[in-house]
C-alpha cells in the first residue's frame, strides 16, 4: 500500500490545550505521526510519497472563502497584535448573538470560526492543515488511477472541521475535501466511514443534505462524549440527503462485540449504497489505552477492522484522524493496514 506523508505536519506543534477546564500538555502532537511513520517504515508496508500541490481550489469546494482567508492569515494577524504563544478562542456567537456580521476584532473572528477552546492555533496550523489536504488529494489521485487503496499519514486531523469553523484539533476537513474532489472528477457515489472514537461532525454537516456522499460513523455517544452536539442515531440526513447519513453511537466502555456489530450494520448500509469509492476516517483512539477515549479495541481488533474493510470490496482511501496513545498509535495503524493488505 502506498502512503502519502505530510512532512510539514511538524510545523503544527502545540504545547498546551484546554481539557476539562485545565491547561494541560497537548494530546495532538507531532510524535503521533512520527510513530506511525516509523512503524510503516519498519514494516516496509510500501512506498512513502510526498504530496503534490493541487492548490486552494479543492479546499474551497468544501470550506468557505472567508474561513480559508482567515485561517491562512490568522497567525500573522495574531503576531501583529503582539500575541504570545498559541492562540485560543474565548468567545463564540451562540444563540441570540449574530454571526452574519464579520467583526474587526481578531478575538471575535477567532471565536466566529471555531467550535471549542481546546484547539490551539499555532504558527504552523495552516501549512500543516493545507498540506494534509494536499496529501488527501494526492492519495485520491492514486486510487482513481487504479490503486486498490492508499493511506494518508497526516496531522492535524480533519473530521471535526466544518465548512467555516475549526475545532477538535481539526482545521481542514480532509475526508470532505477528498470526497468532493472525487465527485468533481466524475464519480457519482462516494461513501465515508468514520471509525474515530469521536463523531465526525464536520464531515456529516458537509454532506447532510446530499445524496452523492453517504456518511456513516461509529463513535462515543454524544450525550457524554465530544463533540456532544451532533452524532445521534436520529440524524439520518435532510432534504435530498435523507437516508444517506447513519450514526451508530455507543456508550463509553462499550464492548468490542458491540463495536463490531455497529461496524457490520454500517457496512451493510454502505454496501446497499454501492459506492464507487470508500473513504475511511481512521481514528485509532478506539484503542483501550487511549487517554481521552473509552472503547476497548486493541491490535487484533484493528487487524480485523482492516480485514472487514478489504472484504467490502471498494477502492479505499484511508485518512488518519485521531489516536492519542502516542507510543501505541503506530502499531495500531499498522495493524489496520496490514489486516487490509493480508485479507483476501
mmCIF file of N, CA and C in Angstrom, residues 164-274:
data_model
loop_
_atom_site.group_PDB
_atom_site.id
_atom_site.type_symbol
_atom_site.label_atom_id
_atom_site.label_comp_id
_atom_site.label_asym_id
_atom_site.label_seq_id
_atom_site.Cartn_x
_atom_site.Cartn_y
_atom_site.Cartn_z
ATOM 1 N N UNK A 164 -16.980 26.286 7.845
ATOM 2 C CA UNK A 164 -16.450 27.594 8.230
ATOM 3 C C UNK A 164 -16.030 27.631 9.700
ATOM 4 N N UNK A 165 -15.517 26.517 10.210
ATOM 5 C CA UNK A 165 -15.010 26.543 11.584
ATOM 6 C C UNK A 165 -14.023 25.409 11.818
ATOM 7 N N UNK A 166 -13.121 25.653 12.782
ATOM 8 C CA UNK A 166 -12.197 24.624 13.225
ATOM 9 C C UNK A 166 -12.565 24.186 14.632
ATOM 10 N N UNK A 167 -12.002 23.059 15.069
ATOM 11 C CA UNK A 167 -12.262 22.541 16.405
ATOM 12 C C UNK A 167 -11.886 21.081 16.476
ATOM 13 N N UNK A 168 -11.823 20.544 17.698
ATOM 14 C CA UNK A 168 -11.475 19.141 17.855
ATOM 15 C C UNK A 168 -10.132 18.797 17.249
ATOM 16 N N UNK A 169 -9.194 19.752 17.298
ATOM 17 C CA UNK A 169 -7.844 19.638 16.732
ATOM 18 C C UNK A 169 -7.829 19.771 15.213
ATOM 19 N N UNK A 170 -8.970 20.003 14.579
ATOM 20 C CA UNK A 170 -9.088 19.945 13.119
ATOM 21 C C UNK A 170 -9.274 21.339 12.510
ATOM 22 N N UNK A 171 -8.631 21.570 11.361
ATOM 23 C CA UNK A 171 -8.726 22.858 10.680
ATOM 24 C C UNK A 171 -9.285 22.739 9.262
ATOM 25 N N UNK A 172 -8.853 21.737 8.523
ATOM 26 C CA UNK A 172 -9.353 21.470 7.171
ATOM 27 C C UNK A 172 -9.862 20.037 7.144
ATOM 28 N N UNK A 173 -11.045 19.840 6.587
ATOM 29 C CA UNK A 173 -11.669 18.516 6.614
ATOM 30 C C UNK A 173 -11.165 17.690 5.428
ATOM 31 N N UNK A 174 -10.149 16.869 5.676
ATOM 32 C CA UNK A 174 -9.514 16.106 4.609
ATOM 33 C C UNK A 174 -10.465 15.115 3.945
ATOM 34 N N UNK A 175 -11.310 14.465 4.733
ATOM 35 C CA UNK A 175 -12.244 13.496 4.158
ATOM 36 C C UNK A 175 -13.242 14.184 3.234
ATOM 37 N N UNK A 176 -13.756 15.341 3.669
ATOM 38 C CA UNK A 176 -14.718 16.066 2.841
ATOM 39 C C UNK A 176 -14.062 16.609 1.584
ATOM 40 N N UNK A 177 -12.838 17.112 1.706
ATOM 41 C CA UNK A 177 -12.121 17.624 0.534
ATOM 42 C C UNK A 177 -11.898 16.500 -0.474
ATOM 43 N N UNK A 178 -11.483 15.325 0.000
ATOM 44 C CA UNK A 178 -11.248 14.204 -0.904
ATOM 45 C C UNK A 178 -12.544 13.723 -1.544
ATOM 46 N N UNK A 179 -13.620 13.650 -0.759
ATOM 47 C CA UNK A 179 -14.903 13.197 -1.307
ATOM 48 C C UNK A 179 -15.401 14.145 -2.387
ATOM 49 N N UNK A 180 -15.351 15.439 -2.110
ATOM 50 C CA UNK A 180 -15.818 16.402 -3.102
ATOM 51 C C UNK A 180 -14.954 16.367 -4.358
ATOM 52 N N UNK A 181 -13.646 16.214 -4.181
ATOM 53 C CA UNK A 181 -12.755 16.136 -5.336
ATOM 54 C C UNK A 181 -13.062 14.904 -6.182
ATOM 55 N N UNK A 182 -13.386 13.786 -5.523
ATOM 56 C CA UNK A 182 -13.740 12.580 -6.268
ATOM 57 C C UNK A 182 -14.993 12.800 -7.105
ATOM 58 N N UNK A 183 -15.970 13.481 -6.538
ATOM 59 C CA UNK A 183 -17.188 13.795 -7.290
ATOM 60 C C UNK A 183 -16.874 14.736 -8.443
ATOM 61 N N UNK A 184 -16.010 15.699 -8.188
ATOM 62 C CA UNK A 184 -15.636 16.643 -9.246
ATOM 63 C C UNK A 184 -14.855 15.957 -10.366
ATOM 64 N N UNK A 185 -14.261 14.814 -10.047
ATOM 65 C CA UNK A 185 -13.528 14.043 -11.057
ATOM 66 C C UNK A 185 -14.444 13.077 -11.814
ATOM 67 N N UNK A 186 -15.727 13.044 -11.453
ATOM 68 C CA UNK A 186 -16.667 12.256 -12.226
ATOM 69 C C UNK A 186 -17.348 11.116 -11.505
ATOM 70 N N UNK A 187 -16.952 10.807 -10.270
ATOM 71 C CA UNK A 187 -17.642 9.763 -9.527
ATOM 72 C C UNK A 187 -19.042 10.234 -9.153
ATOM 73 N N UNK A 188 -19.949 9.295 -8.999
ATOM 74 C CA UNK A 188 -21.341 9.625 -8.690
ATOM 75 C C UNK A 188 -21.726 9.310 -7.250
ATOM 76 N N UNK A 189 -21.065 8.313 -6.634
ATOM 77 C CA UNK A 189 -21.405 7.903 -5.273
ATOM 78 C C UNK A 189 -20.124 7.643 -4.485
ATOM 79 N N UNK A 190 -19.971 8.374 -3.418
ATOM 80 C CA UNK A 190 -18.818 8.221 -2.524
ATOM 81 C C UNK A 190 -19.347 7.920 -1.127
ATOM 82 N N UNK A 191 -18.690 7.021 -0.411
ATOM 83 C CA UNK A 191 -19.055 6.725 0.973
ATOM 84 C C UNK A 191 -17.902 7.118 1.888
ATOM 85 N N UNK A 192 -18.245 7.653 3.049
ATOM 86 C CA UNK A 192 -17.265 7.960 4.088
ATOM 87 C C UNK A 192 -17.656 7.170 5.330
ATOM 88 N N UNK A 193 -16.727 6.355 5.805
ATOM 89 C CA UNK A 193 -16.915 5.601 7.043
ATOM 90 C C UNK A 193 -15.962 6.177 8.083
ATOM 91 N N UNK A 194 -16.507 6.698 9.154
ATOM 92 C CA UNK A 194 -15.717 7.317 10.210
ATOM 93 C C UNK A 194 -15.687 6.374 11.407
ATOM 94 N N UNK A 195 -14.484 5.870 11.728
ATOM 95 C CA UNK A 195 -14.357 4.930 12.837
ATOM 96 C C UNK A 195 -13.582 5.538 14.012
ATOM 97 N N UNK A 196 -13.390 6.849 13.999
ATOM 98 C CA UNK A 196 -12.781 7.545 15.117
ATOM 99 C C UNK A 196 -13.701 7.456 16.338
ATOM 100 N N UNK A 197 -13.109 7.524 17.542
ATOM 101 C CA UNK A 197 -13.940 7.479 18.747
ATOM 102 C C UNK A 197 -14.924 8.636 18.798
ATOM 103 N N UNK A 198 -14.555 9.771 18.234
ATOM 104 C CA UNK A 198 -15.385 10.971 18.292
ATOM 105 C C UNK A 198 -16.107 11.171 16.959
ATOM 106 N N UNK A 199 -17.358 11.524 17.034
ATOM 107 C CA UNK A 199 -18.170 11.706 15.834
ATOM 108 C C UNK A 199 -17.583 12.774 14.917
ATOM 109 N N UNK A 200 -17.574 12.497 13.621
ATOM 110 C CA UNK A 200 -17.074 13.455 12.641
ATOM 111 C C UNK A 200 -18.130 14.475 12.276
ATOM 112 N N UNK A 201 -18.398 15.381 13.190
ATOM 113 C CA UNK A 201 -19.477 16.349 12.995
ATOM 114 C C UNK A 201 -19.293 17.207 11.760
ATOM 115 N N UNK A 202 -18.039 17.603 11.476
ATOM 116 C CA UNK A 202 -17.792 18.443 10.319
ATOM 117 C C UNK A 202 -18.098 17.719 9.023
ATOM 118 N N UNK A 203 -17.676 16.465 8.922
ATOM 119 C CA UNK A 203 -17.940 15.684 7.716
ATOM 120 C C UNK A 203 -19.429 15.479 7.524
ATOM 121 N N UNK A 204 -20.136 15.122 8.585
ATOM 122 C CA UNK A 204 -21.579 14.947 8.479
ATOM 123 C C UNK A 204 -22.252 16.211 7.967
ATOM 124 N N UNK A 205 -21.879 17.347 8.547
ATOM 125 C CA UNK A 205 -22.535 18.602 8.176
ATOM 126 C C UNK A 205 -22.293 18.969 6.720
ATOM 127 N N UNK A 206 -21.118 18.638 6.204
ATOM 128 C CA UNK A 206 -20.802 18.991 4.816
ATOM 129 C C UNK A 206 -21.734 18.315 3.814
ATOM 130 N N UNK A 207 -22.201 17.120 4.144
ATOM 131 C CA UNK A 207 -22.959 16.335 3.156
ATOM 132 C C UNK A 207 -24.360 15.958 3.633
ATOM 133 N N UNK A 208 -24.841 16.579 4.685
ATOM 134 C CA UNK A 208 -26.077 16.145 5.334
ATOM 135 C C UNK A 208 -27.300 16.261 4.430
ATOM 136 N N UNK A 209 -27.284 17.164 3.492
ATOM 137 C CA UNK A 209 -28.434 17.352 2.606
ATOM 138 C C UNK A 209 -28.140 16.885 1.185
ATOM 139 N N UNK A 210 -27.207 15.958 1.070
ATOM 140 C CA UNK A 210 -26.810 15.468 -0.256
ATOM 141 C C UNK A 210 -26.878 13.952 -0.321
ATOM 142 N N UNK A 211 -27.154 13.441 -1.524
ATOM 143 C CA UNK A 211 -27.262 12.002 -1.726
ATOM 144 C C UNK A 211 -26.052 11.414 -2.435
ATOM 145 N N UNK A 212 -25.074 12.263 -2.811
ATOM 146 C CA UNK A 212 -23.914 11.744 -3.535
ATOM 147 C C UNK A 212 -22.780 11.329 -2.615
ATOM 148 N N UNK A 213 -22.924 11.583 -1.307
ATOM 149 C CA UNK A 213 -21.970 11.105 -0.309
ATOM 150 C C UNK A 213 -22.757 10.496 0.847
ATOM 151 N N UNK A 214 -22.527 9.226 1.125
ATOM 152 C CA UNK A 214 -23.144 8.552 2.265
ATOM 153 C C UNK A 214 -22.143 8.589 3.404
ATOM 154 N N UNK A 215 -22.559 9.166 4.535
ATOM 155 C CA UNK A 215 -21.687 9.252 5.702
ATOM 156 C C UNK A 215 -22.190 8.307 6.780
ATOM 157 N N UNK A 216 -21.293 7.443 7.276
ATOM 158 C CA UNK A 216 -21.615 6.542 8.377
ATOM 159 C C UNK A 216 -20.532 6.667 9.439
ATOM 160 N N UNK A 217 -20.943 6.662 10.711
ATOM 161 C CA UNK A 217 -19.991 6.871 11.792
ATOM 162 C C UNK A 217 -20.321 5.989 12.986
ATOM 163 N N UNK A 218 -19.269 5.383 13.571
ATOM 164 C CA UNK A 218 -19.359 4.632 14.822
ATOM 165 C C UNK A 218 -18.545 5.401 15.845
ATOM 166 N N UNK A 219 -19.154 5.760 16.974
ATOM 167 C CA UNK A 219 -18.478 6.711 17.866
ATOM 168 C C UNK A 219 -19.088 6.685 19.269
ATOM 169 N N UNK A 220 -18.404 7.356 20.172
ATOM 170 C CA UNK A 220 -18.915 7.503 21.523
ATOM 171 C C UNK A 220 -20.180 8.342 21.536
ATOM 172 N N UNK A 221 -21.133 7.942 22.352
ATOM 173 C CA UNK A 221 -22.436 8.611 22.432
ATOM 174 C C UNK A 221 -22.255 10.097 22.762
ATOM 175 N N UNK A 222 -22.771 10.994 21.915
ATOM 176 C CA UNK A 222 -22.601 12.428 22.178
ATOM 177 C C UNK A 222 -23.323 12.920 23.431
ATOM 178 N N UNK A 223 -24.151 12.095 24.044
ATOM 179 C CA UNK A 223 -24.731 12.501 25.323
ATOM 180 C C UNK A 223 -23.651 12.713 26.375
ATOM 181 N N UNK A 224 -22.521 12.008 26.218
ATOM 182 C CA UNK A 224 -21.427 12.140 27.185
ATOM 183 C C UNK A 224 -20.074 12.410 26.542
ATOM 184 N N UNK A 225 -19.946 12.236 25.225
ATOM 185 C CA UNK A 225 -18.642 12.296 24.567
ATOM 186 C C UNK A 225 -18.589 13.433 23.539
ATOM 187 N N UNK A 226 -17.402 14.043 23.423
ATOM 188 C CA UNK A 226 -17.161 15.083 22.422
ATOM 189 C C UNK A 226 -17.480 14.528 21.031
ATOM 190 N N UNK A 227 -18.100 15.313 20.143
ATOM 191 C CA UNK A 227 -18.382 16.756 20.187
ATOM 192 C C UNK A 227 -19.733 17.134 20.795
ATOM 193 N N UNK A 228 -20.422 16.196 21.415
ATOM 194 C CA UNK A 228 -21.611 16.440 22.231
ATOM 195 C C UNK A 228 -22.863 16.872 21.458
ATOM 196 N N UNK A 229 -22.739 17.743 20.492
ATOM 197 C CA UNK A 229 -23.909 18.373 19.896
ATOM 198 C C UNK A 229 -24.267 17.823 18.513
ATOM 199 N N UNK A 230 -23.676 16.709 18.124
ATOM 200 C CA UNK A 230 -24.014 16.043 16.871
ATOM 201 C C UNK A 230 -23.555 14.590 16.986
ATOM 202 N N UNK A 231 -24.227 13.710 16.237
ATOM 203 C CA UNK A 231 -23.835 12.310 16.228
ATOM 204 C C UNK A 231 -24.874 11.356 16.775
ATOM 205 N N UNK A 232 -26.109 11.828 16.951
ATOM 206 C CA UNK A 232 -27.169 10.967 17.474
ATOM 207 C C UNK A 232 -27.733 10.070 16.367
ATOM 208 N N UNK A 233 -28.335 8.979 16.770
ATOM 209 C CA UNK A 233 -28.828 7.994 15.804
ATOM 210 C C UNK A 233 -29.982 8.517 14.962
ATOM 211 N N UNK A 234 -30.701 9.519 15.456
ATOM 212 C CA UNK A 234 -31.841 10.026 14.695
ATOM 213 C C UNK A 234 -31.430 11.040 13.620
ATOM 214 N N UNK A 235 -30.161 11.280 13.453
ATOM 215 C CA UNK A 235 -29.675 12.172 12.398
ATOM 216 C C UNK A 235 -29.447 11.342 11.143
ATOM 217 N N UNK A 236 -30.415 11.358 10.238
ATOM 218 C CA UNK A 236 -30.381 10.471 9.074
ATOM 219 C C UNK A 236 -30.289 11.212 7.756
ATOM 220 N N UNK A 237 -30.004 12.511 7.811
ATOM 221 C CA UNK A 237 -29.956 13.318 6.601
ATOM 222 C C UNK A 237 -31.187 14.179 6.475
ATOM 223 N N UNK A 238 -31.134 15.114 5.528
ATOM 224 C CA UNK A 238 -32.261 16.022 5.311
ATOM 225 C C UNK A 238 -32.354 16.349 3.835
ATOM 226 N N UNK A 239 -33.545 16.702 3.404
ATOM 227 C CA UNK A 239 -33.744 17.055 2.006
ATOM 228 C C UNK A 239 -33.327 15.917 1.098
ATOM 229 N N UNK A 240 -32.527 16.234 0.070
ATOM 230 C CA UNK A 240 -32.054 15.202 -0.850
ATOM 231 C C UNK A 240 -31.191 14.167 -0.150
ATOM 232 N N UNK A 241 -30.626 14.532 1.011
ATOM 233 C CA UNK A 241 -29.754 13.624 1.736
ATOM 234 C C UNK A 241 -30.451 12.741 2.745
ATOM 235 N N UNK A 242 -31.771 12.800 2.812
ATOM 236 C CA UNK A 242 -32.497 11.989 3.785
ATOM 237 C C UNK A 242 -32.240 10.504 3.521
ATOM 238 N N UNK A 243 -31.741 9.809 4.542
ATOM 239 C CA UNK A 243 -31.433 8.393 4.413
ATOM 240 C C UNK A 243 -29.985 8.106 4.069
ATOM 241 N N UNK A 244 -29.202 9.159 3.875
ATOM 242 C CA UNK A 244 -27.806 8.965 3.474
ATOM 243 C C UNK A 244 -26.832 9.376 4.582
ATOM 244 N N UNK A 245 -27.307 9.342 5.812
ATOM 245 C CA UNK A 245 -26.462 9.583 6.978
ATOM 246 C C UNK A 245 -26.839 8.556 8.032
ATOM 247 N N UNK A 246 -25.840 7.850 8.565
ATOM 248 C CA UNK A 246 -26.119 6.796 9.550
ATOM 249 C C UNK A 246 -25.125 6.900 10.696
ATOM 250 N N UNK A 247 -25.629 7.184 11.891
ATOM 251 C CA UNK A 247 -24.801 7.273 13.085
ATOM 252 C C UNK A 247 -25.038 6.069 13.984
ATOM 253 N N UNK A 248 -23.948 5.562 14.546
ATOM 254 C CA UNK A 248 -24.010 4.412 15.441
ATOM 255 C C UNK A 248 -23.297 4.782 16.746
ATOM 256 N N UNK A 249 -23.974 5.540 17.617
ATOM 257 C CA UNK A 249 -23.355 5.928 18.888
ATOM 258 C C UNK A 249 -23.357 4.772 19.876
ATOM 259 N N UNK A 250 -22.263 4.675 20.635
ATOM 260 C CA UNK A 250 -22.122 3.632 21.647
ATOM 261 C C UNK A 250 -21.715 4.275 22.972
ATOM 262 N N UNK A 251 -22.169 3.714 24.091
ATOM 263 C CA UNK A 251 -21.774 4.283 25.383
ATOM 264 C C UNK A 251 -20.293 4.079 25.649
ATOM 265 N N UNK A 252 -19.713 4.968 26.429
ATOM 266 C CA UNK A 252 -18.329 4.799 26.856
ATOM 267 C C UNK A 252 -18.163 3.435 27.514
ATOM 268 N N UNK A 253 -17.066 2.756 27.171
ATOM 269 C CA UNK A 253 -16.821 1.435 27.733
ATOM 270 C C UNK A 253 -17.509 0.305 27.002
ATOM 271 N N UNK A 254 -18.134 0.584 25.861
ATOM 272 C CA UNK A 254 -18.833 -0.462 25.107
ATOM 273 C C UNK A 254 -17.878 -1.599 24.749
ATOM 274 N N UNK A 255 -18.420 -2.792 24.651
ATOM 275 C CA UNK A 255 -17.611 -3.971 24.355
ATOM 276 C C UNK A 255 -17.175 -3.969 22.895
ATOM 277 N N UNK A 256 -16.144 -4.738 22.614
ATOM 278 C CA UNK A 256 -15.694 -4.888 21.233
ATOM 279 C C UNK A 256 -16.762 -5.577 20.383
ATOM 280 N N UNK A 257 -17.511 -6.482 21.006
ATOM 281 C CA UNK A 257 -18.591 -7.151 20.274
ATOM 282 C C UNK A 257 -19.641 -6.144 19.823
ATOM 283 N N UNK A 258 -19.971 -5.194 20.695
ATOM 284 C CA UNK A 258 -20.936 -4.162 20.332
ATOM 285 C C UNK A 258 -20.384 -3.271 19.230
ATOM 286 N N UNK A 259 -19.086 -2.960 19.310
ATOM 287 C CA UNK A 259 -18.477 -2.097 18.292
ATOM 288 C C UNK A 259 -18.526 -2.776 16.922
ATOM 289 N N UNK A 260 -18.176 -4.045 16.867
ATOM 290 C CA UNK A 260 -18.166 -4.736 15.572
ATOM 291 C C UNK A 260 -19.576 -4.995 15.056
ATOM 292 N N UNK A 261 -20.546 -5.105 15.940
ATOM 293 C CA UNK A 261 -21.932 -5.195 15.479
ATOM 294 C C UNK A 261 -22.328 -3.909 14.762
ATOM 295 N N UNK A 262 -21.883 -2.773 15.295
ATOM 296 C CA UNK A 262 -22.146 -1.493 14.629
ATOM 297 C C UNK A 262 -21.388 -1.405 13.307
ATOM 298 N N UNK A 263 -20.151 -1.900 13.293
ATOM 299 C CA UNK A 263 -19.399 -1.892 12.034
ATOM 300 C C UNK A 263 -20.120 -2.703 10.971
ATOM 301 N N UNK A 264 -20.615 -3.877 11.332
ATOM 302 C CA UNK A 264 -21.351 -4.701 10.374
ATOM 303 C C UNK A 264 -22.586 -3.972 9.869
ATOM 304 N N UNK A 265 -23.295 -3.297 10.767
ATOM 305 C CA UNK A 265 -24.501 -2.566 10.366
ATOM 306 C C UNK A 265 -24.150 -1.402 9.451
ATOM 307 N N UNK A 266 -23.071 -0.700 9.770
ATOM 308 C CA UNK A 266 -22.653 0.428 8.931
ATOM 309 C C UNK A 266 -22.241 -0.056 7.544
ATOM 310 N N UNK A 267 -21.463 -1.125 7.498
ATOM 311 C CA UNK A 267 -21.020 -1.634 6.202
ATOM 312 C C UNK A 267 -22.183 -2.164 5.376
ATOM 313 N N UNK A 268 -23.193 -2.712 6.029
ATOM 314 C CA UNK A 268 -24.378 -3.175 5.296
ATOM 315 C C UNK A 268 -25.093 -2.004 4.640
ATOM 316 N N UNK A 269 -25.208 -0.889 5.381
ATOM 317 C CA UNK A 269 -25.825 0.304 4.799
ATOM 318 C C UNK A 269 -25.004 0.818 3.616
ATOM 319 N N UNK A 270 -23.700 0.834 3.782
ATOM 320 C CA UNK A 270 -22.840 1.331 2.704
ATOM 321 C C UNK A 270 -22.839 0.377 1.514
ATOM 322 N N UNK A 271 -22.902 -0.931 1.771
ATOM 323 C CA UNK A 271 -22.934 -1.902 0.684
ATOM 324 C C UNK A 271 -24.176 -1.705 -0.171
ATOM 325 N N UNK A 272 -25.295 -1.422 0.476
ATOM 326 C CA UNK A 272 -26.530 -1.175 -0.280
ATOM 327 C C UNK A 272 -26.423 0.093 -1.121
ATOM 328 N N UNK A 273 -25.637 1.025 -0.669
ATOM 329 C CA UNK A 273 -25.421 2.278 -1.405
ATOM 330 C C UNK A 273 -24.531 2.064 -2.634
ATOM 331 N N UNK A 274 -23.670 1.047 -2.582
ATOM 332 C CA UNK A 274 -22.779 0.670 -3.682
ATOM 333 C C UNK A 274 -21.886 1.834 -4.120
#
